[in-house]
Amino acid sequence: MSESTITLSDPHLALQLFGPNDNNLRLVRNQLGVAITHRNGQIRIAGPEESVRVATRVLERLKDKVFRAGSLNSEDVSEALGVTVDKRLPLGFDRQEVAIGNAARRIKPRTEGQATYLEAIRNHDMTFCIGPAGCGKTYLAVAMAVEALKTRSIRKIVLVRPAVEAGESLGYLPGDLHEKLNPYLRPLLDAINEMIDFDQVKYLMEQNIIEVIPLAYMRGRTLNQAFVILDEAQNATVAQMKMFLTRMGEGSKIVVSGDISQVDLPPGTSSGLRDAVQRLNGIDGISFVRLSEGDIVRHPLVRRIVSAYESTPSLGGHVRRNHPKDER
């Protein structure tokens, strides 16, 4: 038998953490098989060593959520249980947190895979991350870029995405160039707007300190002291990937992320991401991180949906995937 204690400094924190009729504690007890008691601001957890360790991690995660958001719901508890039990997060994993503003605005990895991803970005000039939708590939990379900009370790952020998917030509889409590109670049803008105030983002983009551009616009450039992120990299061709990677200049970091199970290139066209993973593996200074459905941190249903699609071949014949709104 093992035992652990968590201290609650604020009695109101306990009310939110435990939930109505202690429902949140009951969920943790039932799933992990531990005894949990609370007295005088002390939560005591007892049971098998591994179960106590995981339960402590779950409750610490939920305590942090209450402190930041002020409340919990059943989905928060189920997600914390699912992520922690699936990945067996090691103690100290959250030391990889990313500071993107003041002390109250920090982003922490929520799975061991995410912690590995952040560590790889910190320690390598070039990082490839392959994983399914919803596991934080883009969001965490953008957070690291914002942190690097705020600490002045880089001078600009460049967010890049293939602007044409499944052979769809921009010339045949309605609107001016900005309107044509916006649906493709919107996910990157959404991520950056979550971390920096709108007015500041606008100013930084006007000064070209932050750029959000299609992949084709990278040709002919050399980027020094920049944090460059290529998102949806599975939709870059081999030639485009080579062009992108060779834009790297002095003092720069590059992060390449994508899902090689969702390639939207025309039939017969090789994915630059898949090719790069095979071609560049083993080169010193380049890190490769693979995330899985266990790292998905969107709504708990997303993980089950991804699992269902990956475990069963298409049931409806050929699936056409050629629009940026289809699979975001």
Coordinates of C-alpha atoms in Angstrom, one line a residue:
M1 CA 0.0 0.0 0.0
S2 CA 1.1 3.5 -0.8
E3 CA -0.1 7.0 0.3
S4 CA 0.0 10.5 -1.1
T5 CA -1.2 13.9 0.2
I6 CA -2.3 17.0 -1.7
T7 CA -2.7 20.3 0.1
L8 CA -5.6 22.7 -0.7
S9 CA -4.9 26.3 0.4
D10 CA -8.4 27.5 -0.4
P11 CA -11.6 25.7 1.0
H12 CA -13.6 26.9 -2.1
L13 CA -11.1 25.1 -4.3
A14 CA -12.2 21.8 -2.6
L15 CA -15.9 22.4 -3.4
Q16 CA -15.1 22.9 -7.1
L17 CA -12.6 20.1 -7.3
F18 CA -14.8 17.5 -5.6
G19 CA -17.9 18.4 -7.6
P20 CA -21.6 18.1 -6.5
N21 CA -22.0 15.3 -4.0
D22 CA -18.3 14.5 -4.4
N23 CA -19.0 13.1 -7.9
N24 CA -15.6 14.0 -9.3
L25 CA -13.8 12.1 -6.4
R26 CA -16.1 9.2 -6.9
L27 CA -15.1 8.9 -10.6
V28 CA -11.4 8.9 -9.6
R29 CA -12.0 6.4 -6.8
N30 CA -14.0 4.0 -9.0
Q31 CA -11.6 4.1 -12.0
L32 CA -8.3 3.9 -10.2
G33 CA -9.3 1.8 -7.1
V34 CA -7.9 4.2 -4.5
A35 CA -9.3 5.5 -1.2
I36 CA -9.6 9.3 -1.1
T37 CA -10.3 11.3 2.1
H38 CA -10.3 15.1 2.8
R39 CA -9.8 16.8 6.1
N40 CA -8.5 20.3 7.0
G41 CA -7.4 21.1 3.5
Q42 CA -5.5 17.8 3.1
I43 CA -6.5 15.3 0.4
R44 CA -5.2 11.9 1.4
I45 CA -4.9 9.2 -1.3
A46 CA -4.2 5.5 -0.4
G47 CA -4.0 2.3 -2.4
P48 CA -1.6 0.4 -4.7
E49 CA 1.5 2.4 -5.5
E50 CA 0.9 2.9 -9.2
S51 CA -2.8 3.7 -8.7
V52 CA -1.9 6.3 -6.0
R53 CA 0.7 7.9 -8.3
V54 CA -1.8 8.2 -11.2
A55 CA -4.6 9.4 -8.9
T56 CA -2.3 12.1 -7.5
R57 CA -1.5 13.2 -11.0
V58 CA -5.2 13.3 -12.0
L59 CA -6.1 15.4 -8.9
E60 CA -3.2 17.7 -9.4
R61 CA -4.2 18.2 -13.0
L62 CA -7.8 18.9 -12.0
K63 CA -6.7 21.2 -9.1
D64 CA -4.7 23.2 -11.7
K65 CA -7.7 23.4 -14.0
V66 CA -9.9 24.7 -11.2
F67 CA -7.3 27.3 -10.2
R68 CA -7.1 28.5 -13.8
A69 CA -10.8 28.2 -15.0
G70 CA -12.7 28.4 -11.7
S71 CA -14.7 25.2 -12.3
L72 CA -14.8 21.7 -13.6
N73 CA -17.3 19.6 -15.5
S74 CA -17.6 15.8 -15.9
E75 CA -15.8 16.0 -19.3
D76 CA -12.7 17.6 -17.6
V77 CA -12.6 14.7 -15.1
S78 CA -13.1 12.0 -17.8
E79 CA -10.4 13.6 -20.0
A80 CA -7.9 13.9 -17.1
L81 CA -8.5 10.2 -16.2
G82 CA -8.3 9.1 -19.8
V83 CA -5.1 11.0 -20.7
T84 CA -3.3 10.1 -17.5
V85 CA -4.2 6.4 -17.4
D86 CA -3.5 5.9 -21.1
K87 CA -0.1 7.6 -21.1
R88 CA 1.1 7.0 -17.5
L89 CA 2.5 10.5 -17.2
P90 CA 5.9 10.5 -15.4
L91 CA 6.3 12.7 -12.4
G92 CA 7.8 16.0 -13.4
F93 CA 6.6 15.9 -17.0
D94 CA 4.9 19.3 -16.6
R95 CA 8.3 21.0 -16.2
Q96 CA 8.1 21.3 -20.0
E97 CA 5.5 24.1 -19.6
V98 CA 5.6 27.0 -22.0
A99 CA 5.4 30.6 -20.7
I100 CA 3.7 32.7 -23.3
G101 CA 2.8 35.7 -21.2
N102 CA 2.7 36.5 -17.5
A103 CA 2.9 33.9 -14.8
A104 CA -0.8 33.2 -15.1
R105 CA -0.6 32.3 -18.8
R106 CA 1.3 29.1 -19.2
I107 CA 0.7 26.1 -21.4
K108 CA 1.5 22.7 -20.0
P109 CA 1.8 19.4 -21.9
R110 CA -1.2 17.1 -21.1
T111 CA 0.4 13.8 -22.1
E112 CA 3.8 12.3 -22.1
G113 CA 3.9 12.5 -25.9
Q114 CA 3.3 16.2 -25.7
A115 CA 6.0 16.7 -23.1
T116 CA 8.4 14.8 -25.4
Y117 CA 7.4 17.0 -28.3
L118 CA 8.2 20.2 -26.3
E119 CA 11.5 18.8 -25.1
A120 CA 12.4 18.0 -28.7
I121 CA 11.7 21.5 -29.9
R122 CA 13.7 23.0 -27.1
N123 CA 16.7 20.8 -27.7
H124 CA 16.8 20.6 -31.6
D125 CA 17.0 23.1 -34.4
M126 CA 14.6 21.0 -36.5
T127 CA 11.8 18.9 -35.2
F128 CA 9.3 16.7 -37.1
C129 CA 6.1 15.8 -35.4
I130 CA 3.7 13.2 -36.9
G131 CA 0.4 12.5 -35.3
P132 CA -3.4 12.5 -35.7
A133 CA -5.7 15.6 -35.5
G134 CA -6.3 17.0 -32.0
C135 CA -3.0 16.0 -30.3
G136 CA -1.7 19.5 -30.2
K137 CA 1.0 19.4 -32.9
T138 CA 0.3 22.9 -34.2
Y139 CA -0.9 24.5 -30.9
L140 CA 2.2 23.5 -29.0
A141 CA 4.6 24.5 -31.8
V142 CA 2.9 28.0 -32.0
A143 CA 3.2 28.3 -28.2
M144 CA 6.9 27.5 -28.3
A145 CA 7.3 30.1 -31.1
V146 CA 5.5 32.8 -29.1
E147 CA 7.7 32.0 -26.0
A148 CA 10.8 32.3 -28.2
L149 CA 9.7 35.6 -29.5
K150 CA 8.9 37.0 -26.1
T151 CA 12.3 35.9 -24.7
R152 CA 13.9 37.4 -27.8
S153 CA 15.7 34.2 -28.7
I154 CA 14.3 34.7 -32.2
R155 CA 13.2 37.8 -34.1
K156 CA 10.2 36.6 -36.1
I157 CA 7.7 33.8 -36.4
V158 CA 6.7 32.4 -39.8
L159 CA 3.7 30.1 -39.9
V160 CA 3.4 28.1 -43.2
R161 CA 0.8 25.9 -44.7
P162 CA 0.3 24.3 -48.1
A163 CA -2.3 26.5 -49.7
V164 CA -3.5 24.1 -52.3
E165 CA -4.9 20.7 -51.3
A166 CA -6.0 17.8 -53.6
G167 CA -5.1 19.7 -56.7
E168 CA -7.5 22.6 -56.1
S169 CA -6.2 25.7 -57.9
L170 CA -6.5 29.0 -56.1
G171 CA -7.3 30.6 -59.5
Y172 CA -10.6 28.8 -59.6
L173 CA -11.7 29.9 -56.1
P174 CA -13.8 33.0 -55.6
G175 CA -12.5 36.2 -54.0
D176 CA -9.2 38.1 -53.9
L177 CA -5.9 36.5 -52.8
H178 CA -6.6 37.2 -49.1
E179 CA -10.0 35.6 -49.3
K180 CA -8.7 32.6 -51.2
L181 CA -5.9 32.0 -48.7
N182 CA -7.9 32.6 -45.5
P183 CA -9.6 29.2 -45.2
Y184 CA -6.2 27.4 -45.5
L185 CA -4.3 29.7 -43.1
R186 CA -7.2 30.2 -40.6
P187 CA -6.1 27.3 -38.2
L188 CA -2.7 28.9 -37.8
L189 CA -4.3 32.4 -37.1
D190 CA -6.7 30.8 -34.6
A191 CA -3.8 29.3 -32.7
I192 CA -1.8 32.6 -32.6
N193 CA -4.8 34.6 -31.6
E194 CA -5.4 32.4 -28.6
M195 CA -2.0 33.3 -27.2
I196 CA -1.5 37.0 -28.2
D197 CA -4.0 39.8 -28.0
F198 CA -5.7 40.7 -31.3
D199 CA -4.3 44.2 -31.5
Q200 CA -0.8 42.9 -30.8
V201 CA -1.1 40.2 -33.4
K202 CA -2.2 42.9 -35.9
Y203 CA 0.7 45.1 -35.1
L204 CA 3.2 42.2 -35.2
M205 CA 1.9 41.1 -38.6
E206 CA 2.0 44.7 -40.0
Q207 CA 5.7 44.8 -38.9
N208 CA 6.3 41.3 -40.5
I209 CA 7.4 40.0 -37.1
I210 CA 4.7 37.4 -37.5
E211 CA 4.0 36.0 -41.0
V212 CA 1.3 33.5 -41.9
I213 CA 1.9 32.5 -45.5
P214 CA 1.3 29.6 -48.0
L215 CA 4.2 27.3 -48.6
A216 CA 4.8 28.5 -52.2
Y217 CA 5.7 32.0 -50.8
M218 CA 8.8 30.5 -49.1
R219 CA 10.7 30.0 -52.3
G220 CA 13.9 32.1 -52.6
R221 CA 14.0 33.2 -49.0
T222 CA 16.5 32.6 -46.2
L223 CA 15.2 33.0 -42.7
N224 CA 17.6 34.0 -40.0
Q225 CA 16.7 34.0 -36.3
A226 CA 13.2 32.9 -37.1
F227 CA 10.9 30.2 -35.7
V228 CA 9.3 28.6 -38.7
I229 CA 6.4 26.1 -38.5
L230 CA 5.1 24.1 -41.4
D231 CA 1.7 22.8 -40.6
E232 CA -0.2 20.1 -42.6
A233 CA 3.1 19.1 -44.0
Q234 CA 1.8 15.8 -45.4
N235 CA 0.3 17.9 -48.2
A236 CA 3.7 19.3 -49.3
T237 CA 5.3 17.5 -52.2
V238 CA 8.9 16.2 -52.0
A239 CA 10.2 19.2 -54.0
Q240 CA 8.3 21.6 -51.8
M241 CA 9.6 20.0 -48.6
K242 CA 13.2 20.2 -49.8
M243 CA 12.6 23.9 -50.7
F244 CA 11.1 24.6 -47.3
L245 CA 13.8 22.9 -45.2
T246 CA 16.6 24.7 -47.1
R247 CA 15.1 28.1 -46.2
M248 CA 16.6 27.7 -42.7
G249 CA 19.1 30.4 -41.8
E250 CA 21.4 31.1 -38.8
G251 CA 19.8 31.0 -35.4
S252 CA 16.5 29.6 -36.6
K253 CA 14.3 26.7 -35.5
I254 CA 12.0 24.7 -37.8
V255 CA 9.0 22.6 -36.7
V256 CA 7.3 20.4 -39.3
S257 CA 4.0 18.8 -38.3
G258 CA 1.5 16.7 -40.1
D259 CA -0.6 13.5 -40.2
I260 CA 0.7 11.1 -42.9
S261 CA -2.7 9.2 -42.8
Q262 CA -4.5 12.3 -44.2
V263 CA -2.6 13.1 -47.4
D264 CA -4.7 15.2 -49.8
L265 CA -2.2 15.2 -52.7
P266 CA -3.3 14.0 -56.1
P267 CA -2.9 10.2 -56.8
G268 CA 0.7 9.4 -57.7
T269 CA 2.2 12.4 -55.9
S270 CA 4.5 11.5 -53.0
S271 CA 4.1 13.2 -49.6
G272 CA 7.1 15.3 -48.8
L273 CA 6.5 14.6 -45.1
R274 CA 6.6 10.8 -45.5
D275 CA 9.7 11.2 -47.7
A276 CA 11.5 13.5 -45.3
V277 CA 10.9 11.1 -42.3
Q278 CA 12.5 8.3 -44.2
R279 CA 15.3 10.4 -45.9
L280 CA 16.4 12.5 -42.9
N281 CA 16.1 10.0 -40.1
G282 CA 19.4 9.7 -38.2
I283 CA 20.7 13.1 -39.1
D284 CA 22.2 14.9 -36.1
G285 CA 20.3 17.9 -35.0
I286 CA 16.9 16.7 -36.3
S287 CA 14.3 15.2 -34.0
F288 CA 11.4 13.0 -34.9
V289 CA 8.4 12.8 -32.5
R290 CA 5.4 10.5 -33.1
L291 CA 2.1 11.2 -31.3
S292 CA -0.8 8.8 -31.2
E293 CA -4.5 8.8 -30.5
G294 CA -3.6 8.6 -26.8
D295 CA -2.3 12.2 -27.1
I296 CA -5.5 13.6 -28.4
V297 CA -6.7 16.3 -26.0
R298 CA -9.8 17.7 -27.7
H299 CA -13.3 16.5 -26.7
P300 CA -13.0 12.9 -25.4
L301 CA -15.1 11.7 -28.3
V302 CA -12.4 12.8 -30.8
R303 CA -10.0 10.0 -29.6
R304 CA -12.7 7.4 -30.1
I305 CA -13.6 8.7 -33.5
V306 CA -10.0 8.7 -34.7
S307 CA -9.6 5.1 -33.3
A308 CA -12.7 4.0 -35.2
Y309 CA -11.5 5.4 -38.5
E310 CA -8.0 4.0 -38.1
S311 CA -9.1 0.5 -37.1
T312 CA -11.7 0.0 -39.9
P313 CA -11.1 0.5 -43.6
S314 CA -13.4 2.9 -45.5
L315 CA -16.9 1.4 -45.6
G316 CA -18.2 3.7 -48.3
G317 CA -15.8 3.3 -51.2
H318 CA -13.6 6.1 -52.3
V319 CA -13.5 9.1 -50.0
R320 CA -12.8 12.5 -51.6
R321 CA -10.8 14.8 -49.3
N322 CA -10.1 18.0 -51.0
H323 CA -11.3 20.9 -49.0
P324 CA -9.7 22.5 -46.0
K325 CA -13.0 22.5 -44.1
D326 CA -13.4 18.7 -44.4
E327 CA -11.1 17.5 -41.6
R328 CA -10.1 20.2 -39.3

